[in-house]
CSV table of C-alpha atoms and ligand atoms in Angstrom, one decimal:
chain,number,residue,atom,x,y,z
Y,2,UNK,CA,-8.3,43.0,18.1
Y,3,UNK,CA,-5.8,45.9,18.3
Y,4,UNK,CA,-2.5,45.0,19.8
Y,5,UNK,CA,-1.8,46.9,23.1
Y,6,UNK,CA,1.5,48.3,21.7
Y,7,UNK,CA,-0.6,50.8,19.7
Y,8,UNK,CA,-2.7,53.7,20.9
Y,9,UNK,CA,-6.2,54.8,19.7
Y,10,UNK,CA,-4.4,57.4,17.5
Y,11,UNK,CA,-2.2,54.7,15.9
Y,12,UNK,CA,-5.3,52.6,15.2
Y,13,UNK,CA,-7.1,55.6,13.6
Y,14,UNK,CA,-4.0,56.1,11.4
Y,15,UNK,CA,-4.1,52.4,10.6
Y,16,UNK,CA,-7.7,52.6,9.4
Y,17,UNK,CA,-7.0,55.5,7.2
Y,18,UNK,CA,-3.8,53.9,5.6
Y,19,UNK,CA,-5.7,50.6,5.2
Y,20,UNK,CA,-8.6,52.3,3.4
Y,21,UNK,CA,-6.2,54.2,1.1
Y,22,UNK,CA,-4.3,51.0,0.3
Y,23,UNK,CA,-7.5,49.1,-0.5
Y,24,UNK,CA,-8.9,51.8,-2.6
Y,25,UNK,CA,-6.0,53.5,-4.3
Y,26,UNK,CA,-3.0,51.2,-4.2
Y,27,UNK,CA,-4.0,47.5,-4.3
Y,28,UNK,CA,-6.1,47.9,-7.5
Y,29,UNK,CA,-3.1,49.4,-9.4
Y,30,UNK,CA,-0.1,47.4,-8.2
Y,31,UNK,CA,-0.2,45.2,-11.3
Y,32,UNK,CA,0.3,48.2,-13.5
Y,33,UNK,CA,3.3,49.4,-11.4
Y,34,UNK,CA,4.9,46.0,-11.2
Y,35,UNK,CA,4.8,45.8,-15.0
Y,36,UNK,CA,6.2,49.4,-15.3
Y,37,UNK,CA,9.0,48.7,-12.8
Y,38,UNK,CA,8.4,51.8,-10.9
Y,39,UNK,CA,5.7,53.6,-8.9
Y,40,UNK,CA,4.3,56.8,-10.4
Y,41,UNK,CA,4.9,60.4,-9.2
Y,42,UNK,CA,1.2,60.7,-8.6
Y,43,UNK,CA,1.4,58.0,-5.9
Y,44,UNK,CA,4.2,59.8,-4.1
Y,45,UNK,CA,2.2,63.0,-4.3
Y,46,UNK,CA,-1.0,61.4,-3.0
Y,47,UNK,CA,1.0,59.8,-0.1
Y,48,UNK,CA,2.3,63.2,0.6
Y,49,UNK,CA,-1.1,64.9,0.5
Y,50,UNK,CA,-2.4,62.4,3.0
Y,51,UNK,CA,0.5,63.1,5.3
Y,52,UNK,CA,1.9,59.5,5.2
Y,53,UNK,CA,5.5,60.5,4.1
Y,54,UNK,CA,6.4,62.8,7.0
Y,55,UNK,CA,4.8,61.0,9.9
Y,56,UNK,CA,7.7,61.4,12.2
Y,57,UNK,CA,9.1,64.7,10.9
Y,58,UNK,CA,8.8,67.6,13.3
Y,59,UNK,CA,5.7,69.8,12.4
Y,60,UNK,CA,7.9,72.8,11.6
Y,61,UNK,CA,9.3,70.9,8.7
Y,62,UNK,CA,6.0,69.8,7.3
Y,63,UNK,CA,5.6,66.5,9.3
Y,64,UNK,CA,3.2,65.2,11.9
Y,65,UNK,CA,5.5,64.8,14.8
Y,66,UNK,CA,4.4,61.3,15.5
Y,67,UNK,CA,6.5,58.4,16.9
Y,68,UNK,CA,8.1,55.4,15.4
Y,69,UNK,CA,5.0,53.3,15.9
Y,70,UNK,CA,3.2,55.5,13.4
Y,71,UNK,CA,5.8,54.4,10.8
Y,72,UNK,CA,5.4,50.8,11.9
Y,73,UNK,CA,1.7,51.2,11.2
Y,74,UNK,CA,2.5,52.6,7.7
Y,75,UNK,CA,4.9,49.7,7.0
Y,76,UNK,CA,2.3,47.1,8.2
Y,77,UNK,CA,-0.5,48.5,6.1
Y,78,UNK,CA,1.6,49.2,3.0
Y,79,UNK,CA,2.9,45.6,3.1
Y,80,UNK,CA,-0.6,44.4,2.6
Y,81,UNK,CA,-1.0,46.0,-0.8
Y,82,UNK,CA,0.2,42.8,-2.5
Y,83,UNK,CA,3.2,44.4,-4.1
Y,84,UNK,CA,6.4,44.1,-2.0
Y,85,UNK,CA,8.0,46.6,-4.3
Y,86,UNK,CA,5.5,49.4,-3.7
Y,87,UNK,CA,5.8,49.0,0.0
Y,88,UNK,CA,9.6,48.8,-0.2
Y,89,UNK,CA,10.0,52.0,-2.3
Y,90,UNK,CA,7.8,53.9,0.1
Y,91,UNK,CA,9.5,52.7,3.2
Y,92,UNK,CA,13.0,53.3,1.8
Y,93,UNK,CA,11.9,56.9,1.5
Y,94,UNK,CA,10.2,57.2,4.9
Y,95,UNK,CA,12.3,54.9,7.0
Y,96,UNK,CA,15.5,53.8,5.5
Y,97,UNK,CA,16.9,57.2,4.3
Y,98,UNK,CA,15.1,60.4,5.4
Y,99,UNK,CA,15.3,59.6,9.2
Y,100,UNK,CA,19.1,60.2,8.9
Y,101,UNK,CA,18.3,63.8,7.9
Y,102,UNK,CA,15.9,64.2,10.8
Y,103,UNK,CA,18.5,62.9,13.2
Y,104,UNK,CA,21.8,64.3,11.9
Y,105,UNK,CA,20.8,67.2,9.6
Y,106,UNK,CA,21.4,70.8,10.3
Y,107,UNK,CA,18.4,73.2,10.6
Y,108,UNK,CA,19.2,74.6,7.1
Y,109,UNK,CA,19.3,71.0,5.6
Y,110,UNK,CA,16.0,70.1,7.2
Y,111,UNK,CA,14.4,73.4,6.1
Y,112,UNK,CA,15.6,72.8,2.6
Y,113,UNK,CA,14.7,69.1,2.1
Y,114,UNK,CA,12.2,67.8,4.7
Y,115,UNK,CA,9.1,69.7,3.4
Y,116,UNK,CA,9.6,68.3,-0.2
Y,117,UNK,CA,10.2,64.8,1.2
Y,118,UNK,CA,7.0,65.0,3.2
Y,119,UNK,CA,5.0,66.2,0.2
Y,120,UNK,CA,6.3,63.4,-2.0
Y,121,UNK,CA,8.1,65.8,-4.4
Y,122,UNK,CA,11.6,64.8,-3.3
Y,123,UNK,CA,12.0,61.0,-3.5
Y,124,UNK,CA,14.8,59.6,-1.4
Y,125,UNK,CA,17.3,56.8,-1.9
Y,126,UNK,CA,20.0,55.3,0.3
Y,127,UNK,CA,23.4,54.7,-1.3
Y,128,UNK,CA,25.6,52.5,0.9
Y,129,UNK,CA,26.2,49.2,-1.0
Y,130,UNK,CA,29.0,49.0,-3.6
Y,131,UNK,CA,30.0,46.3,-6.0
Y,132,UNK,CA,32.8,45.4,-3.6
Y,133,UNK,CA,31.1,46.2,-0.3
Y,134,UNK,CA,27.8,44.8,0.8
Y,135,UNK,CA,27.7,43.0,4.1
Y,136,UNK,CA,31.2,44.3,4.7
Y,137,UNK,CA,30.1,48.0,4.7
Y,138,UNK,CA,33.4,49.2,6.1
Y,139,UNK,CA,35.0,48.1,2.8
Y,140,UNK,CA,33.4,50.8,0.8
Y,141,UNK,CA,35.7,52.7,-1.5
Y,142,UNK,CA,33.7,55.6,-3.0
Y,143,UNK,CA,35.9,58.6,-2.2
Y,144,UNK,CA,34.8,62.2,-1.2
Y,145,UNK,CA,37.7,64.6,-1.4
Y,146,UNK,CA,37.4,68.1,-0.1
Y,147,UNK,CA,38.1,70.7,-2.8
Y,148,UNK,CA,37.3,74.3,-1.6
Y,149,UNK,CA,33.6,74.5,-0.9
Y,150,UNK,CA,32.7,71.1,-2.4
Y,151,UNK,CA,33.5,67.4,-1.8
Y,152,UNK,CA,34.3,65.6,-5.1
Y,153,UNK,CA,32.7,62.1,-5.1
Y,154,UNK,CA,34.2,59.3,-7.2
Y,155,UNK,CA,33.0,55.7,-7.1
Y,156,UNK,CA,30.0,53.5,-7.7
Y,157,UNK,CA,27.0,52.2,-5.8
Y,158,UNK,CA,24.9,49.1,-6.6
Y,159,UNK,CA,21.4,47.8,-5.7
Y,160,UNK,CA,20.1,51.3,-4.8
Y,161,UNK,CA,16.3,51.3,-4.3
Y,162,UNK,CA,14.6,54.4,-5.8
Y,163,UNK,CA,17.9,55.0,-7.4
Y,164,UNK,CA,16.7,55.3,-11.0
Y,165,UNK,CA,14.0,57.9,-10.4
Y,166,UNK,CA,15.0,59.4,-7.1
Y,167,UNK,CA,15.8,63.0,-6.3
Y,168,UNK,CA,17.9,63.0,-3.1
Y,169,UNK,CA,20.5,60.3,-2.4
Y,170,UNK,CA,21.9,59.6,1.1
Y,171,UNK,CA,25.4,58.5,0.0
Y,172,UNK,CA,28.1,57.0,2.2
Y,173,UNK,CA,31.7,57.8,1.0
Y,174,UNK,CA,35.2,57.8,2.3
Y,175,UNK,CA,36.6,61.2,3.4
Y,176,UNK,CA,39.6,59.4,4.8
Y,177,UNK,CA,41.3,56.2,3.8
Y,178,UNK,CA,41.1,54.7,7.3
Y,179,UNK,CA,43.6,52.0,8.3
Y,180,UNK,CA,43.4,48.2,8.0
Y,181,UNK,CA,42.4,47.8,11.6
Y,182,UNK,CA,40.1,50.9,11.6
Y,183,UNK,CA,38.4,50.6,8.1
Y,184,UNK,CA,35.2,52.1,9.4
Y,185,UNK,CA,37.0,55.3,10.3
Y,186,UNK,CA,36.8,58.0,7.7
Y,187,UNK,CA,33.3,57.2,6.3
Y,188,UNK,CA,31.0,60.2,5.9
Y,189,UNK,CA,27.4,60.7,4.7
Y,190,UNK,CA,26.3,63.1,2.0
Y,191,UNK,CA,23.1,64.5,0.6
Y,192,UNK,CA,23.5,64.2,-3.1
Y,193,UNK,CA,20.9,65.8,-5.4
Y,194,UNK,CA,20.0,64.3,-8.8
Y,195,UNK,CA,21.4,66.2,-11.7
Y,196,UNK,CA,24.8,67.1,-10.2
Y,197,UNK,CA,27.6,66.9,-12.9
Y,198,UNK,CA,29.5,63.7,-12.7
Y,199,UNK,CA,26.5,61.8,-11.2
Y,200,UNK,CA,24.9,59.2,-13.5
Y,201,UNK,CA,22.5,56.3,-13.1
Y,202,UNK,CA,24.5,53.8,-15.0
Y,203,UNK,CA,22.0,51.0,-15.0
Y,204,UNK,CA,18.4,50.1,-14.1
Y,205,UNK,CA,18.7,46.6,-12.6
Y,206,UNK,CA,16.4,43.8,-13.6
Y,207,UNK,CA,15.2,41.8,-10.5
Y,208,UNK,CA,13.5,38.6,-9.4
Y,209,UNK,CA,10.9,40.4,-7.3
Y,210,UNK,CA,10.1,43.8,-5.8
Y,211,UNK,CA,9.6,44.7,-9.4
Y,212,UNK,CA,7.6,47.9,-8.7
Y,213,UNK,CA,10.6,49.4,-6.9
Y,214,UNK,CA,13.3,50.7,-9.2
Y,215,UNK,CA,16.8,49.6,-8.4
Y,216,UNK,CA,19.9,51.3,-9.8
Y,217,UNK,CA,23.6,51.1,-10.2
Y,218,UNK,CA,25.1,54.6,-9.7
Y,219,UNK,CA,28.3,56.2,-10.8
Y,220,UNK,CA,30.1,59.2,-9.5
Y,221,UNK,CA,33.0,60.9,-11.2
Y,222,UNK,CA,34.5,64.0,-9.5
Y,223,UNK,CA,30.9,64.8,-8.6
Y,224,UNK,CA,30.9,68.2,-6.8
Y,225,UNK,CA,28.7,67.9,-3.7
Y,226,UNK,CA,28.4,71.2,-1.8
Y,227,UNK,CA,30.2,71.1,1.5
Y,228,UNK,CA,27.0,72.1,3.3
Y,229,UNK,CA,25.5,68.8,2.2
Y,230,UNK,CA,27.8,66.8,4.5
Y,231,UNK,CA,25.3,65.0,6.7
Y,232,UNK,CA,26.3,64.8,10.4
Y,233,UNK,CA,30.0,64.8,11.3
Y,234,UNK,CA,32.8,64.2,8.9
Y,235,UNK,CA,34.3,60.8,9.6
Y,236,UNK,CA,31.4,59.6,11.8
Y,237,UNK,CA,29.3,58.2,8.9
Y,238,UNK,CA,29.8,54.6,10.0
Y,239,UNK,CA,28.5,55.3,13.5
Y,240,UNK,CA,25.6,57.3,12.1
Y,241,UNK,CA,24.7,54.5,9.7
Y,242,UNK,CA,25.0,51.9,12.5
Y,243,UNK,CA,22.5,53.9,14.6
Y,244,UNK,CA,20.0,54.0,11.7
Y,245,UNK,CA,20.5,50.3,10.7
Y,246,UNK,CA,18.5,49.1,13.8
Y,247,UNK,CA,15.5,51.1,12.5
Y,248,UNK,CA,16.0,49.8,9.0
Y,249,UNK,CA,16.2,46.2,10.2
Y,250,UNK,CA,13.1,46.6,12.3
Y,251,UNK,CA,11.2,48.0,9.3
Y,252,UNK,CA,12.4,45.0,7.1
Y,253,UNK,CA,11.0,42.6,9.7
Y,254,UNK,CA,7.7,44.6,9.8
Y,255,UNK,CA,7.3,44.5,6.0
Y,256,UNK,CA,8.2,40.8,5.7
Y,257,UNK,CA,5.9,39.7,8.5
Y,258,UNK,CA,2.9,41.8,7.6
Y,259,UNK,CA,3.2,40.8,3.9
Y,260,UNK,CA,3.3,37.2,5.1
Y,261,UNK,CA,0.1,37.8,7.2
Y,262,UNK,CA,-1.6,38.9,4.0
Y,263,UNK,CA,-0.3,35.9,2.0
Y,264,UNK,CA,-1.6,33.5,4.7
Y,265,UNK,CA,-5.0,35.2,4.7
Y,266,UNK,CA,-5.1,34.9,0.9
Y,267,UNK,CA,-4.1,31.2,1.3
Y,268,UNK,CA,-6.9,30.6,3.8
Y,269,UNK,CA,-9.5,32.1,1.4
Y,270,UNK,CA,-8.2,29.9,-1.4
Y,271,UNK,CA,-8.4,26.8,0.8
Y,272,UNK,CA,-12.0,27.6,1.8
Y,273,UNK,CA,-13.0,28.2,-1.8
Y,274,UNK,CA,-11.2,25.4,-3.6
Y,275,UNK,CA,-12.8,21.9,-3.6
Y,276,UNK,CA,-11.0,18.7,-4.2
Y,277,UNK,CA,-12.2,15.1,-3.6
Y,278,UNK,CA,-15.6,16.4,-2.7
Y,279,UNK,CA,-14.9,18.9,0.0
Y,280,UNK,CA,-13.1,22.3,0.5
Y,281,UNK,CA,-9.4,22.0,0.9
Y,282,UNK,CA,-9.8,23.9,4.2
Y,283,UNK,CA,-11.3,20.6,5.6
Y,284,UNK,CA,-8.1,18.6,5.1
Y,285,UNK,CA,-6.4,18.2,8.4
Y,286,UNK,CA,-2.9,18.1,6.9
Y,287,UNK,CA,-3.5,21.6,5.4
Y,288,UNK,CA,-5.3,22.9,8.4
Y,289,UNK,CA,-2.3,21.9,10.6
Y,290,UNK,CA,0.2,23.5,8.2
Y,291,UNK,CA,-1.8,26.8,8.3
Y,292,UNK,CA,-1.9,26.5,12.1
Y,293,UNK,CA,1.9,26.1,12.3
Y,294,UNK,CA,2.4,29.1,10.0
Y,295,UNK,CA,0.0,31.3,12.0
Y,296,UNK,CA,1.8,30.3,15.2
Y,297,UNK,CA,5.2,31.2,13.7
Y,298,UNK,CA,3.8,34.5,12.5
Y,299,UNK,CA,2.4,35.4,15.9
Y,300,UNK,CA,5.8,34.6,17.5
Y,301,UNK,CA,7.5,36.7,14.9
Y,302,UNK,CA,5.1,39.6,15.6
Y,303,UNK,CA,5.8,39.5,19.3
Y,304,UNK,CA,9.5,39.3,18.8
Y,305,UNK,CA,9.4,42.3,16.4
Y,306,UNK,CA,7.2,44.3,18.8
Y,307,UNK,CA,9.5,43.4,21.7
Y,308,UNK,CA,12.5,44.8,19.7
Y,309,UNK,CA,10.5,47.9,18.8
Y,310,UNK,CA,9.8,48.6,22.4
Y,311,UNK,CA,13.5,48.4,23.3
Y,312,UNK,CA,14.4,50.5,20.3
Y,313,UNK,CA,11.9,53.2,21.3
Y,314,UNK,CA,13.1,53.2,24.9
Y,315,UNK,CA,16.6,53.9,23.6
Y,316,UNK,CA,18.0,50.6,24.9
Y,317,UNK,CA,21.0,48.9,23.3
Y,318,UNK,CA,18.9,46.4,21.3
Y,319,UNK,CA,21.2,45.2,18.4
Y,320,UNK,CA,20.8,41.6,19.7
Y,321,UNK,CA,17.0,41.7,19.8
Y,322,UNK,CA,16.6,43.7,16.5
Y,323,UNK,CA,18.8,41.1,14.8
Y,324,UNK,CA,16.8,38.3,16.3
Y,325,UNK,CA,13.6,39.9,15.1
Y,326,UNK,CA,14.9,40.6,11.6
Y,327,UNK,CA,16.3,37.0,11.3
Y,328,UNK,CA,13.3,35.2,12.6
Y,329,UNK,CA,10.6,37.3,11.0
Y,330,UNK,CA,12.2,37.3,7.5
Y,331,UNK,CA,12.9,33.5,7.6
Y,332,UNK,CA,9.3,32.8,8.8
Y,333,UNK,CA,7.9,35.0,6.1
Y,334,UNK,CA,9.9,33.0,3.5
Y,335,UNK,CA,8.5,29.7,4.9
Y,336,UNK,CA,5.0,31.2,4.7
Y,337,UNK,CA,5.7,32.1,1.0
Y,338,UNK,CA,6.9,28.6,0.1
Y,339,UNK,CA,3.9,26.9,1.8
Y,340,UNK,CA,1.4,29.5,0.5
Y,341,UNK,CA,2.4,28.7,-3.1
Y,342,UNK,CA,2.3,25.0,-2.4
Y,343,UNK,CA,-1.2,25.2,-0.9
Y,344,UNK,CA,-2.5,27.1,-3.9
Y,345,UNK,CA,-1.3,24.3,-6.2
Y,346,UNK,CA,-0.9,25.3,-9.8
Y,347,UNK,CA,-2.7,28.6,-9.2
Y,348,UNK,CA,0.1,29.6,-6.8
Y,349,UNK,CA,2.5,29.5,-9.8
Y,350,UNK,CA,0.4,31.9,-11.8
Y,351,UNK,CA,1.1,35.6,-11.9
Y,352,UNK,CA,-2.6,36.5,-11.3
Y,353,UNK,CA,-2.4,35.0,-7.8
Y,354,UNK,CA,-0.8,37.4,-5.3
Y,355,UNK,CA,1.1,34.6,-3.5
Y,356,UNK,CA,3.2,34.1,-6.6
Y,357,UNK,CA,4.5,37.7,-6.3
Y,358,UNK,CA,4.9,37.5,-2.6
Y,359,UNK,CA,7.1,34.4,-3.1
Y,360,UNK,CA,9.5,36.4,-5.3
Y,361,UNK,CA,9.3,39.6,-3.3
Y,362,UNK,CA,9.9,38.2,0.2
Y,363,UNK,CA,13.1,36.4,-1.0
Y,364,UNK,CA,14.8,39.8,-0.7
Y,365,UNK,CA,14.2,40.1,3.1
Y,366,UNK,CA,16.8,37.5,4.2
Y,367,UNK,CA,19.4,39.4,2.1
Y,368,UNK,CA,18.7,43.2,2.2
Y,369,UNK,CA,19.2,45.3,5.3
Y,370,UNK,CA,21.7,42.8,6.6
Y,371,UNK,CA,21.6,39.1,5.6
Y,372,UNK,CA,20.5,36.3,7.8
Y,373,UNK,CA,24.1,35.3,8.2
Y,374,UNK,CA,25.1,38.7,9.3
Y,375,UNK,CA,22.2,38.8,11.8
Y,376,UNK,CA,23.3,35.4,13.2
Y,377,UNK,CA,26.9,36.8,13.6
Y,378,UNK,CA,25.6,39.9,15.5
Y,379,UNK,CA,23.5,37.7,17.8
Y,380,UNK,CA,26.4,35.2,18.3
Y,381,UNK,CA,28.8,38.0,19.3
Y,382,UNK,CA,26.3,38.9,22.1
Y,383,UNK,CA,26.1,35.4,23.4
Y,384,UNK,CA,28.7,33.9,25.9
Y,385,UNK,CA,30.4,31.9,23.2
O,421,FAD,C1,16.6,44.5,-4.4
O,421,FAD,C2,17.6,45.1,-3.5
O,421,FAD,C3,17.5,46.3,-3.0
O,421,FAD,C4,18.5,46.9,-2.2
O,421,FAD,N1,18.4,48.2,-1.8
O,421,FAD,C5,19.5,48.8,-1.3
O,421,FAD,C6,19.5,50.2,-1.1
O,421,FAD,O1,18.5,50.9,-1.3
O,421,FAD,N2,20.6,50.8,-0.6
O,421,FAD,C7,21.8,50.1,-0.3
O,421,FAD,O2,22.8,50.7,0.1
O,421,FAD,N3,21.8,48.7,-0.5
O,421,FAD,C8,20.7,48.1,-1.0
O,421,FAD,N4,20.7,46.7,-1.2
O,421,FAD,C9,21.9,46.0,-0.9
O,421,FAD,C10,21.8,45.0,0.2
O,421,FAD,O3,21.7,45.6,1.5
O,421,FAD,C11,23.0,44.0,0.1
O,421,FAD,O4,22.7,43.2,-1.0
O,421,FAD,C12,23.2,43.1,1.3
O,421,FAD,O5,23.7,43.9,2.4
O,421,FAD,C13,24.2,42.0,1.1
O,421,FAD,O6,25.4,42.5,0.5
O,421,FAD,P1,25.9,41.8,-0.9
O,421,FAD,O7,24.8,41.7,-1.8
O,421,FAD,O8,27.2,42.4,-1.3
O,421,FAD,O9,26.3,40.3,-0.5
O,421,FAD,P2,27.7,39.7,0.2
O,421,FAD,O10,28.0,40.6,1.3
O,421,FAD,O11,28.6,39.5,-0.9
O,421,FAD,O12,27.2,38.3,0.8
O,421,FAD,C14,27.1,37.1,0.0
O,421,FAD,C15,26.7,36.0,0.9
O,421,FAD,O13,27.8,35.8,1.8
O,421,FAD,C16,27.3,35.8,3.2
O,421,FAD,N5,28.3,36.5,4.1
O,421,FAD,C17,28.9,37.7,3.9
O,421,FAD,N6,29.7,37.9,4.9
O,421,FAD,C18,29.6,36.9,5.8
O,421,FAD,C19,30.2,36.5,7.0
O,421,FAD,N7,31.0,37.3,7.7
O,421,FAD,N8,29.9,35.3,7.6
O,421,FAD,C20,29.0,34.5,7.0
O,421,FAD,N9,28.4,34.8,5.8
O,421,FAD,C21,28.7,35.9,5.2
O,421,FAD,C22,26.1,36.7,3.1
O,421,FAD,O14,25.2,36.4,4.2
O,421,FAD,C23,25.5,36.2,1.8
O,421,FAD,O15,24.8,35.0,1.9
O,421,FAD,C24,19.7,46.1,-1.9
O,421,FAD,C25,19.8,44.8,-2.4
O,421,FAD,C26,18.8,44.3,-3.2
O,421,FAD,C27,19.0,42.9,-3.7
């Protein structure tokens, strides 16, 4: 039954994404996992179907829909049985391009949004550095004004879509800041692939999310046109903080929905597999374990939807978003562990999707803010 959070239009969108995922994505994820990237044709197909610009204003090639449309996209993509495919797509639609919609000038939006919506311009988000992950304010990539360009120097690590991307949303320091105001002086830039001094130094080899490419990037006096400053100079940290709530919600959505799929796959296996003369699904110990996981997933779903409602109402929701991200991603990891266990030896085999989910979902208690960082944000908002 449809959840009351979603309208009939959202459910129609869900059916069309679901059908697309079943027919055109799921059958090919093995190929893309092996290749370590998703092909340009997938980006273009997603663009043709209108799934890459769901929230963009119509004048820039989008559909003018709300955040729930993106949630539907995240939930259905997460069911394709490759976390990496879903991750790459949602980094493009939800973890990078929304900053352009929110903080971009009309000229920037006209220049970039239509290509992003068509799947011709693939986006990446470049915040993390070798010396600055959870501690985002410690980033050291510099952007020095030089006439009508900013010269970027520094490096970024773990950048999704970074190897094959086209447009990078990069955080860099326009001002050194001070020890007590380290976040001051961070700005955001739109950096196009191919600029001199900008190189992909490494394609990183990962435990999971293998269909999404992950890069280490280097900038050496890279001249970024001054008109590609995104938002206000020196306000990048505040801009990023505003977008992080959305990114964390999407991480929670992807982890939870992928776990739903893994639990469904596990239930099918338990019904089909016979041991000691009856299907495993008849064993009370396994039935109860599934019941516990289904209950945890339902609780995670309601917590995530609650945070989404607050986010969409424009409320201060850092506490609830952090709780949703923490709980949903930790539950999804428990589901992965038990799903492999209940598959027995088959759960350890590449041909069974729970094996991939086990590796993929491990990311979600780390990326978009670790579980420890989520706990710290929550604790700061409690009367401790
Ligand atoms: C596959 C993958 C894709 C990614 N994609 C992107 C991307 O597209 N763009 C991007 O910018 N980044 C991306 N990241 C980076 C990701 O967001 C960071 O890895 C994450 O924020 C954690 O930073 P870190 O790796 O430097 O770990 P650290 O910050 O070094 O943390 C190490 C450990 O210490 C803990 N810790 C840190 N500070 C505290 C504290 N104050 N109290 C208690 N514990 C603490 C952490 O929770 C963690 O357990 C990606 C990462 C991965 C692995």
